[in-house]
Amino acid sequence: MSASVSDQRSTSPLQAPRRWAWVPLVFLLAILGLPLASHYLPREQARWTEAQAVEAQLNGQLTEATRLLESAVERAPEDRELKLRLAEFYQEAGEPQAAVELCDDLLKLNQQRSPSALFGAERFLSRLYICKLYSELQLGNGPVALDFAKRREELSPHPRQTLEGLNSLAYIRAVSGLELDQAEWCIGEILKRFQRLPDRALSRPTNLAVQTLTAGALLSRRFQKQGEFLPLVTANLLRLEELEREFQSNLLTSATSELQQLPGLQLPGEEFAIDARVYLARVRQDRAGLLLLRALLLDDLGNTSESLVDRRAAQALGCEESRWLEELESDVDALQFAETGSNLLDTEAYVRFRASSNAAQRQRALELLDVAIATDEMVLLGWRSDLPNQIQLNQDLRTWQRSVARGLAVKLRHRRELLDALQIPDQATRDAARIRELGYEREEILY
């Protein structure tokens, strides 16, 4: 017992230093950690504030969202992502001068970075160029906006080849009123991507306008809006009938011209008047498809007698209804195509409008905008329905919904401008009211 006590006494003085040995280490870590905490804590707080700002934006509280993001930038003034998002908020809210100032600051910082730096990544630059160009458009600086549209396109691995790139360049040229001949070339390239050759069963639409109209009409059946699409389908059928008559006459003229150029008694080959024949076949295929589409809408509305007339007319053109039905898209596929188609048609219409030299060209632009807007109304309903549950999204659903609503407002603004030019004030007034219903009191910020 006494031995153990003496052992304890002999060892206890040695244990005291070990008990406090961690204190210098903690003190050292604190010295090192305080600067890190002072650096990262404000940035982390700024990120939380950014999340609150984004939530406010998605809920339609843009003023509050901007206020929150301004406070986040104050906490972390070196955070370039925060500054870019704030510039985007300014642009969306119709404060282009503030957006441009932030964009210009970010552009200067980017020039000081190496091309391989994270800040110089293509995604960031693409967003920055978009914000800059639309802010400049709001300020009326068309040439600057077009310059940044071209810079953004050069970031693409395939410049001037993608649908998005061609559409963007065509649209900015139309809005700025610059290089309209090149805008028309871009539209021509886009339309080529959607052209189809006619087939024996006359089963699928052969051009973008009819494809978009078909997708919109299919969605109208889901949302009980068939009556809104019947006039559009009928108007496009009348136009195709007129085109068919014109090209039958052109075919005769073309055939006569080619026959006159043949030597002696030589008979025409398979390529005889091929371009006119293919065009005429495409017109007939689109007519047949729209006749069957109208028959479906009439069936839904209980008008079976008229739908039977349309079916017989489509059959007379050589269309196989069973094959046509097999080729129809599902509602989900129709929703996704309709959104793309309506955006492209809007650009085509706006380019035609800005490049037009007579009332007939403006009238055609109006017909295209009518299809684009009616289809976009169905797209908006689609994104507010249960259809997105079947689509894998890479962002918040509310972001898509806000984007579609703004896109519809932009298209309505384009049509209102065109209606003013065509001196149709009543419909222009209705479009202005619809824009306000969508939540946009200031049309000048819509691009």
CSV table of C-alpha atoms in Angstrom, one decimal:
chain,number,residue,atom,x,y,z
A,1,MET,CA,0.0,0.0,0.0
A,2,SER,CA,2.8,2.5,1.0
A,3,ALA,CA,4.7,1.5,-2.1
A,4,SER,CA,1.8,2.3,-4.4
A,5,VAL,CA,1.3,5.7,-2.7
A,6,SER,CA,4.9,6.6,-3.1
A,7,ASP,CA,4.7,5.6,-6.8
A,8,GLN,CA,1.7,7.8,-7.3
A,9,ARG,CA,3.5,10.7,-5.6
A,10,SER,CA,6.5,10.1,-7.7
A,11,THR,CA,4.6,10.1,-11.0
A,12,SER,CA,2.0,12.8,-10.4
A,13,PRO,CA,4.4,15.7,-11.1
A,14,LEU,CA,5.0,14.2,-14.5
A,15,GLN,CA,1.3,14.1,-15.5
A,16,ALA,CA,0.5,17.8,-15.0
A,17,PRO,CA,2.4,19.1,-18.1
A,18,ARG,CA,0.6,16.5,-20.2
A,19,ARG,CA,-2.8,17.7,-19.1
A,20,TRP,CA,-2.1,21.2,-20.5
A,21,ALA,CA,0.0,20.2,-23.5
A,22,TRP,CA,-2.9,20.8,-26.0
A,23,VAL,CA,-3.3,24.4,-25.0
A,24,PRO,CA,-0.5,25.8,-27.3
A,25,LEU,CA,-1.8,23.7,-30.1
A,26,VAL,CA,-5.3,25.1,-29.8
A,27,PHE,CA,-3.9,28.6,-29.5
A,28,LEU,CA,-1.9,28.1,-32.7
A,29,LEU,CA,-4.9,26.7,-34.5
A,30,ALA,CA,-7.0,29.6,-33.4
A,31,ILE,CA,-4.4,32.1,-34.7
A,32,LEU,CA,-4.4,30.3,-38.0
A,33,GLY,CA,-8.2,29.8,-38.1
A,34,LEU,CA,-9.3,33.3,-37.4
A,35,PRO,CA,-8.2,34.8,-40.7
A,36,LEU,CA,-9.8,31.8,-42.5
A,37,ALA,CA,-13.1,32.2,-40.6
A,38,SER,CA,-13.1,35.9,-41.3
A,39,HIS,CA,-12.6,35.1,-45.0
A,40,TYR,CA,-15.1,32.2,-45.4
A,41,LEU,CA,-17.9,33.0,-43.0
A,42,PRO,CA,-19.0,36.2,-44.8
A,43,ARG,CA,-18.9,34.3,-48.1
A,44,GLU,CA,-20.9,31.4,-46.6
A,45,GLN,CA,-23.4,33.9,-45.2
A,46,ALA,CA,-23.6,35.6,-48.6
A,47,ARG,CA,-24.4,32.2,-50.2
A,48,TRP,CA,-27.3,31.7,-47.8
A,49,THR,CA,-28.6,35.2,-48.6
A,50,GLU,CA,-28.3,34.3,-52.3
A,51,ALA,CA,-30.4,31.3,-51.8
A,52,GLN,CA,-33.1,33.5,-50.2
A,53,ALA,CA,-32.8,35.9,-53.1
A,54,VAL,CA,-33.4,33.2,-55.7
A,55,GLU,CA,-36.4,31.9,-53.7
A,56,ALA,CA,-37.8,35.4,-53.7
A,57,GLN,CA,-37.2,35.7,-57.4
A,58,LEU,CA,-39.0,32.4,-58.1
A,59,ASN,CA,-41.9,33.6,-56.1
A,60,GLY,CA,-42.2,36.7,-58.2
A,61,GLN,CA,-40.7,39.1,-55.6
A,62,LEU,CA,-38.0,40.6,-57.8
A,63,THR,CA,-37.6,43.8,-55.8
A,64,GLU,CA,-37.0,41.8,-52.6
A,65,ALA,CA,-34.7,39.4,-54.4
A,66,THR,CA,-32.6,42.2,-55.7
A,67,ARG,CA,-32.3,43.8,-52.3
A,68,LEU,CA,-31.2,40.5,-50.7
A,69,LEU,CA,-28.6,39.9,-53.4
A,70,GLU,CA,-27.2,43.4,-53.1
A,71,SER,CA,-26.6,42.6,-49.4
A,72,ALA,CA,-25.0,39.3,-50.3
A,73,VAL,CA,-22.6,41.1,-52.7
A,74,GLU,CA,-21.7,43.6,-49.9
A,75,ARG,CA,-20.7,40.7,-47.7
A,76,ALA,CA,-18.6,39.0,-50.4
A,77,PRO,CA,-17.6,41.7,-52.9
A,78,GLU,CA,-15.0,39.5,-54.5
A,79,ASP,CA,-17.5,36.8,-55.4
A,80,ARG,CA,-18.0,37.1,-59.2
A,81,GLU,CA,-20.8,34.6,-59.4
A,82,LEU,CA,-22.8,36.7,-57.0
A,83,LYS,CA,-22.1,39.9,-59.0
A,84,LEU,CA,-23.2,38.2,-62.2
A,85,ARG,CA,-26.5,37.0,-60.7
A,86,LEU,CA,-27.1,40.5,-59.4
A,87,ALA,CA,-26.5,41.9,-62.9
A,88,GLU,CA,-29.0,39.4,-64.2
A,89,PHE,CA,-31.6,40.5,-61.6
A,90,TYR,CA,-31.0,44.1,-62.6
A,91,GLN,CA,-31.5,43.2,-66.3
A,92,GLU,CA,-34.7,41.3,-65.5
A,93,ALA,CA,-36.0,44.1,-63.4
A,94,GLY,CA,-35.5,46.7,-66.1
A,95,GLU,CA,-32.5,48.4,-64.5
A,96,PRO,CA,-30.1,48.0,-67.5
A,97,GLN,CA,-27.6,50.7,-66.6
A,98,ALA,CA,-26.9,49.0,-63.2
A,99,ALA,CA,-26.6,45.7,-65.0
A,100,VAL,CA,-24.2,47.0,-67.7
A,101,GLU,CA,-21.9,48.6,-65.0
A,102,LEU,CA,-21.6,45.3,-63.2
A,103,CYS,CA,-21.1,43.4,-66.5
A,104,ASP,CA,-18.4,45.8,-67.5
A,105,ASP,CA,-16.6,45.3,-64.2
A,106,LEU,CA,-16.7,41.6,-64.6
A,107,LEU,CA,-15.4,41.8,-68.1
A,108,LYS,CA,-12.4,43.9,-67.0
A,109,LEU,CA,-11.7,41.3,-64.3
A,110,ASN,CA,-12.0,38.5,-66.8
A,111,GLN,CA,-9.4,40.1,-69.0
A,112,GLN,CA,-6.9,39.9,-66.1
A,113,ARG,CA,-7.4,36.1,-65.8
A,114,SER,CA,-5.8,33.4,-67.8
A,115,PRO,CA,-8.0,31.6,-70.3
A,116,SER,CA,-7.7,28.4,-68.2
A,117,ALA,CA,-8.9,30.1,-65.0
A,118,LEU,CA,-12.3,28.9,-63.6
A,119,PHE,CA,-13.7,32.5,-63.9
A,120,GLY,CA,-13.0,32.4,-67.6
A,121,ALA,CA,-15.0,29.2,-68.1
A,122,GLU,CA,-17.4,29.2,-71.1
A,123,ARG,CA,-20.5,28.8,-69.0
A,124,PHE,CA,-19.8,31.9,-67.0
A,125,LEU,CA,-18.8,33.9,-70.0
A,126,SER,CA,-21.9,32.9,-71.9
A,127,ARG,CA,-24.1,34.1,-69.1
A,128,LEU,CA,-22.1,37.3,-68.8
A,129,TYR,CA,-22.4,38.0,-72.5
A,130,ILE,CA,-26.2,37.3,-72.5
A,131,CYS,CA,-26.7,39.6,-69.6
A,132,LYS,CA,-24.6,42.3,-71.2
A,133,LEU,CA,-26.3,42.1,-74.6
A,134,TYR,CA,-29.9,42.2,-73.3
A,135,SER,CA,-29.0,45.0,-71.0
A,136,GLU,CA,-27.6,46.9,-73.9
A,137,LEU,CA,-30.7,46.2,-75.9
A,138,GLN,CA,-32.8,47.8,-73.2
A,139,LEU,CA,-30.6,50.9,-73.4
A,140,GLY,CA,-31.0,51.0,-77.2
A,141,ASN,CA,-27.4,50.1,-77.9
A,142,GLY,CA,-28.0,47.6,-80.8
A,143,PRO,CA,-24.5,47.5,-82.2
A,144,VAL,CA,-23.0,46.6,-78.8
A,145,ALA,CA,-25.6,44.0,-78.2
A,146,LEU,CA,-25.0,42.4,-81.6
A,147,ASP,CA,-21.2,42.4,-80.9
A,148,PHE,CA,-21.7,40.5,-77.7
A,149,ALA,CA,-24.1,38.1,-79.4
A,150,LYS,CA,-21.3,37.3,-81.8
A,151,ARG,CA,-18.8,36.9,-79.0
A,152,ARG,CA,-21.1,34.4,-77.2
A,153,GLU,CA,-21.5,32.4,-80.4
A,154,GLU,CA,-17.8,32.2,-80.8
A,155,LEU,CA,-17.7,30.3,-77.5
A,156,SER,CA,-19.6,27.5,-79.1
A,157,PRO,CA,-17.6,24.5,-80.3
A,158,HIS,CA,-19.6,24.8,-83.6
A,159,PRO,CA,-20.2,28.5,-84.2
A,160,ARG,CA,-23.1,29.4,-86.4
A,161,GLN,CA,-24.2,25.8,-86.7
A,162,THR,CA,-26.4,25.1,-83.7
A,163,LEU,CA,-30.1,25.9,-83.7
A,164,GLU,CA,-29.6,28.0,-80.6
A,165,GLY,CA,-26.7,30.0,-82.1
A,166,LEU,CA,-28.5,30.6,-85.4
A,167,ASN,CA,-31.7,31.6,-83.6
A,168,SER,CA,-29.9,34.0,-81.2
A,169,LEU,CA,-27.9,35.8,-84.0
A,170,ALA,CA,-31.0,36.1,-86.2
A,171,TYR,CA,-33.1,37.5,-83.3
A,172,ILE,CA,-30.5,40.0,-82.1
A,173,ARG,CA,-30.0,41.2,-85.6
A,174,ALA,CA,-33.8,41.7,-86.0
A,175,VAL,CA,-34.2,43.5,-82.7
A,176,SER,CA,-31.3,45.8,-83.4
A,177,GLY,CA,-32.3,46.3,-87.1
A,178,LEU,CA,-28.8,45.4,-88.2
A,179,GLU,CA,-27.5,42.9,-90.8
A,180,LEU,CA,-31.0,41.8,-91.7
A,181,ASP,CA,-29.8,40.0,-94.8
A,182,GLN,CA,-27.7,37.8,-92.5
A,183,ALA,CA,-30.6,37.4,-90.1
A,184,GLU,CA,-32.7,36.0,-93.1
A,185,TRP,CA,-29.8,33.7,-93.9
A,186,CYS,CA,-29.8,32.3,-90.4
A,187,ILE,CA,-33.6,31.8,-90.5
A,188,GLY,CA,-33.2,29.9,-93.8
A,189,GLU,CA,-30.6,27.6,-92.3
A,190,ILE,CA,-33.0,26.9,-89.3
A,191,LEU,CA,-35.9,26.1,-91.6
A,192,LYS,CA,-33.8,23.6,-93.5
A,193,ARG,CA,-33.3,21.6,-90.3
A,194,PHE,CA,-37.0,21.0,-90.1
A,195,GLN,CA,-37.9,20.3,-93.7
A,196,ARG,CA,-39.0,16.8,-94.5
A,197,LEU,CA,-39.3,15.1,-97.9
A,198,PRO,CA,-42.9,13.8,-98.6
A,199,ASP,CA,-43.6,10.2,-98.0
A,200,ARG,CA,-46.1,7.8,-99.6
A,201,ALA,CA,-48.4,7.7,-96.5
A,202,LEU,CA,-48.4,11.5,-96.1
A,203,SER,CA,-47.8,10.9,-92.5
A,204,ARG,CA,-45.8,13.8,-91.0
A,205,PRO,CA,-45.7,17.6,-91.3
A,206,THR,CA,-42.9,18.8,-93.6
A,207,ASN,CA,-42.1,22.2,-92.3
A,208,LEU,CA,-41.6,24.0,-88.9
A,209,ALA,CA,-44.8,26.1,-89.0
A,210,VAL,CA,-47.1,23.0,-89.5
A,211,GLN,CA,-45.1,20.9,-87.1
A,212,THR,CA,-45.4,23.6,-84.4
A,213,LEU,CA,-49.1,24.1,-85.1
A,214,THR,CA,-49.7,20.4,-84.9
A,215,ALA,CA,-47.9,20.1,-81.5
A,216,GLY,CA,-49.9,23.1,-80.1
A,217,ALA,CA,-53.2,21.6,-81.3
A,218,LEU,CA,-52.4,18.3,-79.7
A,219,LEU,CA,-51.8,20.0,-76.4
A,220,SER,CA,-55.0,22.0,-76.9
A,221,ARG,CA,-56.9,18.6,-76.8
A,222,ARG,CA,-55.4,17.9,-73.3
A,223,PHE,CA,-56.4,21.3,-71.9
A,224,GLN,CA,-59.9,21.5,-73.6
A,225,LYS,CA,-58.8,24.4,-75.8
A,226,GLN,CA,-59.6,22.9,-79.2
A,227,GLY,CA,-61.9,25.8,-80.1
A,228,GLU,CA,-58.9,28.2,-79.9
A,229,PHE,CA,-56.9,26.2,-82.5
A,230,LEU,CA,-59.7,25.5,-85.0
A,231,PRO,CA,-59.4,29.0,-86.6
A,232,LEU,CA,-55.6,28.6,-86.9
A,233,VAL,CA,-55.8,25.2,-88.5
A,234,THR,CA,-58.5,26.4,-90.9
A,235,ALA,CA,-56.4,29.5,-91.8
A,236,ASN,CA,-53.4,27.4,-92.5
A,237,LEU,CA,-55.4,25.0,-94.6
A,238,LEU,CA,-56.7,27.9,-96.8
A,239,ARG,CA,-53.2,29.2,-97.2
A,240,LEU,CA,-51.9,25.7,-98.3
A,241,GLU,CA,-54.8,25.4,-100.8
A,242,GLU,CA,-53.8,28.7,-102.3
A,243,LEU,CA,-50.1,27.6,-102.5
A,244,GLU,CA,-51.1,24.4,-104.1
A,245,ARG,CA,-53.0,26.2,-106.9
A,246,GLU,CA,-50.0,28.6,-107.4
A,247,PHE,CA,-47.5,25.7,-107.6
A,248,GLN,CA,-49.7,23.7,-110.0
A,249,SER,CA,-49.4,26.7,-112.3
A,250,ASN,CA,-45.7,27.0,-111.6
A,251,LEU,CA,-45.2,23.3,-112.2
A,252,LEU,CA,-46.7,23.7,-115.7
A,253,THR,CA,-44.5,26.7,-116.4
A,254,SER,CA,-41.4,24.9,-115.1
A,255,ALA,CA,-42.2,21.8,-117.1
A,256,THR,CA,-42.7,23.7,-120.3
A,257,SER,CA,-39.4,25.6,-119.8
A,258,GLU,CA,-37.5,22.3,-119.3
A,259,LEU,CA,-39.2,20.6,-122.3
A,260,GLN,CA,-38.2,23.5,-124.5
A,261,GLN,CA,-34.5,23.0,-123.5
A,262,LEU,CA,-34.5,19.3,-124.3
A,263,PRO,CA,-32.7,18.3,-127.5
A,264,GLY,CA,-34.7,16.9,-130.4
A,265,LEU,CA,-37.0,14.0,-129.6
A,266,GLN,CA,-35.5,13.3,-126.2
A,267,LEU,CA,-38.0,12.5,-123.4
A,268,PRO,CA,-37.8,14.0,-119.9
A,269,GLY,CA,-36.1,11.9,-117.2
A,270,GLU,CA,-37.0,11.2,-113.6
A,271,GLU,CA,-35.5,14.6,-112.6
A,272,PHE,CA,-38.0,16.4,-114.8
A,273,ALA,CA,-39.3,19.5,-112.9
A,274,ILE,CA,-38.2,17.8,-109.7
A,275,ASP,CA,-38.0,20.9,-107.4
A,276,ALA,CA,-41.5,22.0,-108.2
A,277,ARG,CA,-42.9,18.5,-107.9
A,278,VAL,CA,-41.3,17.9,-104.5
A,279,TYR,CA,-42.6,21.3,-103.2
A,280,LEU,CA,-46.1,20.5,-104.5
A,281,ALA,CA,-46.0,17.1,-102.8
A,282,ARG,CA,-44.9,18.7,-99.5
A,283,VAL,CA,-47.8,21.1,-99.7
A,284,ARG,CA,-50.3,18.3,-100.2
A,285,GLN,CA,-48.8,16.3,-97.4
A,286,ASP,CA,-49.2,19.2,-95.0
A,287,ARG,CA,-52.7,19.8,-96.2
A,288,ALA,CA,-53.6,16.2,-95.6
A,289,GLY,CA,-52.2,16.3,-92.1
A,290,LEU,CA,-54.0,19.5,-91.1
A,291,LEU,CA,-57.3,18.1,-92.5
A,292,LEU,CA,-56.9,15.1,-90.1
A,293,LEU,CA,-55.8,17.3,-87.3
A,294,ARG,CA,-58.9,19.5,-87.8
A,295,ALA,CA,-61.0,16.3,-87.9
A,296,LEU,CA,-59.7,15.3,-84.4
A,297,LEU,CA,-60.5,18.8,-83.0
A,298,LEU,CA,-64.0,18.6,-84.5
A,299,ASP,CA,-64.6,15.2,-83.1
A,300,ASP,CA,-63.7,16.5,-79.6
A,301,LEU,CA,-66.2,19.3,-80.1
A,302,GLY,CA,-68.9,16.9,-81.2
A,303,ASN,CA,-69.0,17.9,-84.8
A,304,THR,CA,-68.7,14.5,-86.5
A,305,SER,CA,-70.3,15.4,-89.8
A,306,GLU,CA,-67.7,18.1,-90.6
A,307,SER,CA,-64.8,15.9,-89.3
A,308,LEU,CA,-66.0,13.1,-91.8
A,309,VAL,CA,-65.7,15.6,-94.6
A,310,ASP,CA,-62.1,16.4,-93.6
A,311,ARG,CA,-61.2,12.7,-93.3
A,312,ARG,CA,-62.5,12.0,-96.8
A,313,ALA,CA,-60.6,15.0,-98.2
A,314,ALA,CA,-57.4,13.7,-96.6
A,315,GLN,CA,-58.0,10.2,-98.0
A,316,ALA,CA,-58.5,11.7,-101.5
A,317,LEU,CA,-55.0,13.3,-101.2
A,318,GLY,CA,-53.6,9.8,-100.5
A,319,CYS,CA,-53.1,10.1,-96.7
A,320,GLU,CA,-53.3,6.9,-94.6
A,321,GLU,CA,-55.0,8.0,-91.4
A,322,SER,CA,-53.8,5.0,-89.4
A,323,ARG,CA,-50.2,5.8,-90.3
A,324,TRP,CA,-50.7,9.5,-89.5
A,325,LEU,CA,-52.1,8.6,-86.1
A,326,GLU,CA,-49.1,6.4,-85.4
A,327,GLU,CA,-46.7,9.3,-86.1
A,328,LEU,CA,-48.4,11.7,-83.7
A,329,GLU,CA,-46.3,12.7,-80.7
A,330,SER,CA,-47.2,12.0,-77.1
A,331,ASP,CA,-48.3,15.0,-75.0
A,332,VAL,CA,-44.9,15.1,-73.3
A,333,ASP,CA,-43.0,15.1,-76.6
A,334,ALA,CA,-45.5,17.7,-78.0
A,335,LEU,CA,-44.8,20.0,-75.0
A,336,GLN,CA,-41.1,19.9,-75.5
A,337,PHE,CA,-41.2,20.4,-79.3
A,338,ALA,CA,-43.9,23.1,-79.1
A,339,GLU,CA,-41.7,25.2,-76.8
A,340,THR,CA,-38.8,25.0,-79.3
A,341,GLY,CA,-41.0,25.5,-82.3
A,342,SER,CA,-42.8,28.5,-81.0
A,343,ASN,CA,-39.5,30.2,-80.1
A,344,LEU,CA,-38.1,29.6,-83.6
A,345,LEU,CA,-41.3,30.7,-85.3
A,346,ASP,CA,-41.3,33.9,-83.2
A,347,THR,CA,-37.7,34.7,-84.5
A,348,GLU,CA,-38.7,33.9,-88.1
A,349,ALA,CA,-41.7,36.2,-87.8
A,350,TYR,CA,-39.8,39.0,-86.2
A,351,VAL,CA,-37.1,38.8,-88.8
A,352,ARG,CA,-39.7,38.8,-91.6
A,353,PHE,CA,-41.4,41.8,-90.0
A,354,ARG,CA,-38.2,43.9,-89.6
A,355,ALA,CA,-37.0,43.0,-93.1
A,356,SER,CA,-40.5,43.5,-94.7
A,357,SER,CA,-41.1,45.9,-97.6
A,358,ASN,CA,-44.8,45.5,-98.1
A,359,ALA,CA,-48.0,44.6,-96.2
A,360,ALA,CA,-48.1,41.0,-97.6
A,361,GLN,CA,-44.8,40.2,-96.0
A,362,ARG,CA,-46.0,41.7,-92.7
A,363,GLN,CA,-49.2,39.7,-93.0
A,364,ARG,CA,-47.2,36.5,-93.3
A,365,ALA,CA,-45.2,37.4,-90.2
A,366,LEU,CA,-48.5,37.9,-88.4
A,367,GLU,CA,-49.7,34.4,-89.4
A,368,LEU,CA,-46.5,32.9,-88.0
A,369,LEU,CA,-46.8,34.9,-84.7
A,370,ASP,CA,-50.4,33.8,-84.3
A,371,VAL,CA,-49.2,30.1,-84.4
A,372,ALA,CA,-46.3,30.8,-82.1
A,373,ILE,CA,-48.4,32.6,-79.5
A,374,ALA,CA,-51.3,30.2,-79.5
A,375,THR,CA,-48.8,27.3,-79.1
A,376,ASP,CA,-47.0,29.1,-76.4
A,377,GLU,CA,-50.2,29.5,-74.4
A,378,MET,CA,-50.5,25.7,-74.5
A,379,VAL,CA,-46.9,25.4,-73.5
A,380,LEU,CA,-47.5,27.6,-70.5
A,381,LEU,CA,-50.5,25.4,-69.5
A,382,GLY,CA,-48.3,22.3,-70.0
A,383,TRP,CA,-45.6,23.4,-67.7
A,384,ARG,CA,-48.3,24.2,-65.0
A,385,SER,CA,-49.8,20.7,-65.4
A,386,ASP,CA,-48.7,17.3,-64.4
A,387,LEU,CA,-46.8,16.8,-67.7
A,388,PRO,CA,-43.4,18.0,-66.2
A,389,ASN,CA,-43.5,15.0,-63.8
A,390,GLN,CA,-42.6,12.9,-66.8
A,391,ILE,CA,-39.6,15.1,-67.8
A,392,GLN,CA,-36.2,15.1,-66.1
A,393,LEU,CA,-35.5,18.7,-65.3
A,394,ASN,CA,-32.0,20.2,-64.5
A,395,GLN,CA,-33.4,23.1,-62.6
A,396,ASP,CA,-36.4,24.2,-60.5
A,397,LEU,CA,-39.7,23.8,-62.2
A,398,ARG,CA,-40.6,27.3,-61.3
A,399,THR,CA,-37.7,28.6,-63.3
A,400,TRP,CA,-39.1,26.9,-66.4
A,401,GLN,CA,-42.5,28.3,-65.8
A,402,ARG,CA,-41.2,31.8,-65.4
A,403,SER,CA,-39.1,31.4,-68.5
A,404,VAL,CA,-42.1,30.3,-70.6
A,405,ALA,CA,-44.3,33.1,-69.2
A,406,ARG,CA,-41.7,35.7,-70.0
A,407,GLY,CA,-41.2,34.2,-73.5
A,408,LEU,CA,-44.9,34.4,-74.1
A,409,ALA,CA,-44.9,38.1,-73.0
A,410,VAL,CA,-42.0,38.8,-75.5
A,411,LYS,CA,-43.9,37.2,-78.3
A,412,LEU,CA,-47.0,39.2,-77.5
A,413,ARG,CA,-44.9,42.3,-77.5
A,414,HIS,CA,-43.6,41.4,-81.0
A,415,ARG,CA,-47.1,40.9,-82.3
A,416,ARG,CA,-48.4,44.1,-80.7
A,417,GLU,CA,-45.7,46.0,-82.6
A,418,LEU,CA,-46.6,44.3,-85.8
A,419,LEU,CA,-50.3,44.9,-85.3
A,420,ASP,CA,-49.6,48.6,-84.8
A,421,ALA,CA,-47.7,48.6,-88.1
A,422,LEU,CA,-50.7,46.9,-89.8
A,423,GLN,CA,-53.0,49.3,-88.1
A,424,ILE,CA,-55.0,46.7,-86.2
A,425,PRO,CA,-55.4,48.6,-82.8
A,426,ASP,CA,-58.1,46.4,-81.2
A,427,GLN,CA,-56.0,43.2,-81.2
A,428,ALA,CA,-52.9,45.2,-80.2
A,429,THR,CA,-54.8,46.4,-77.1
A,430,ARG,CA,-55.8,42.9,-76.2
A,431,ASP,CA,-52.1,41.8,-76.5
A,432,ALA,CA,-51.0,44.6,-74.2
A,433,ALA,CA,-53.6,43.5,-71.6
A,434,ARG,CA,-52.4,39.9,-71.8
A,435,ILE,CA,-48.8,41.1,-71.2
A,436,ARG,CA,-49.9,42.8,-68.0
A,437,GLU,CA,-51.8,39.7,-67.0
A,438,LEU,CA,-48.5,37.8,-67.2
A,439,GLY,CA,-47.0,40.2,-64.7
A,440,TYR,CA,-45.2,42.7,-67.0
A,441,GLU,CA,-46.2,46.3,-66.7
A,442,ARG,CA,-43.2,47.5,-68.7
A,443,GLU,CA,-43.0,46.2,-72.2
A,444,GLU,CA,-39.7,47.9,-73.0
A,445,ILE,CA,-37.8,45.3,-70.8
A,446,LEU,CA,-39.2,42.4,-72.8
A,447,TYR,CA,-36.6,40.8,-75.2
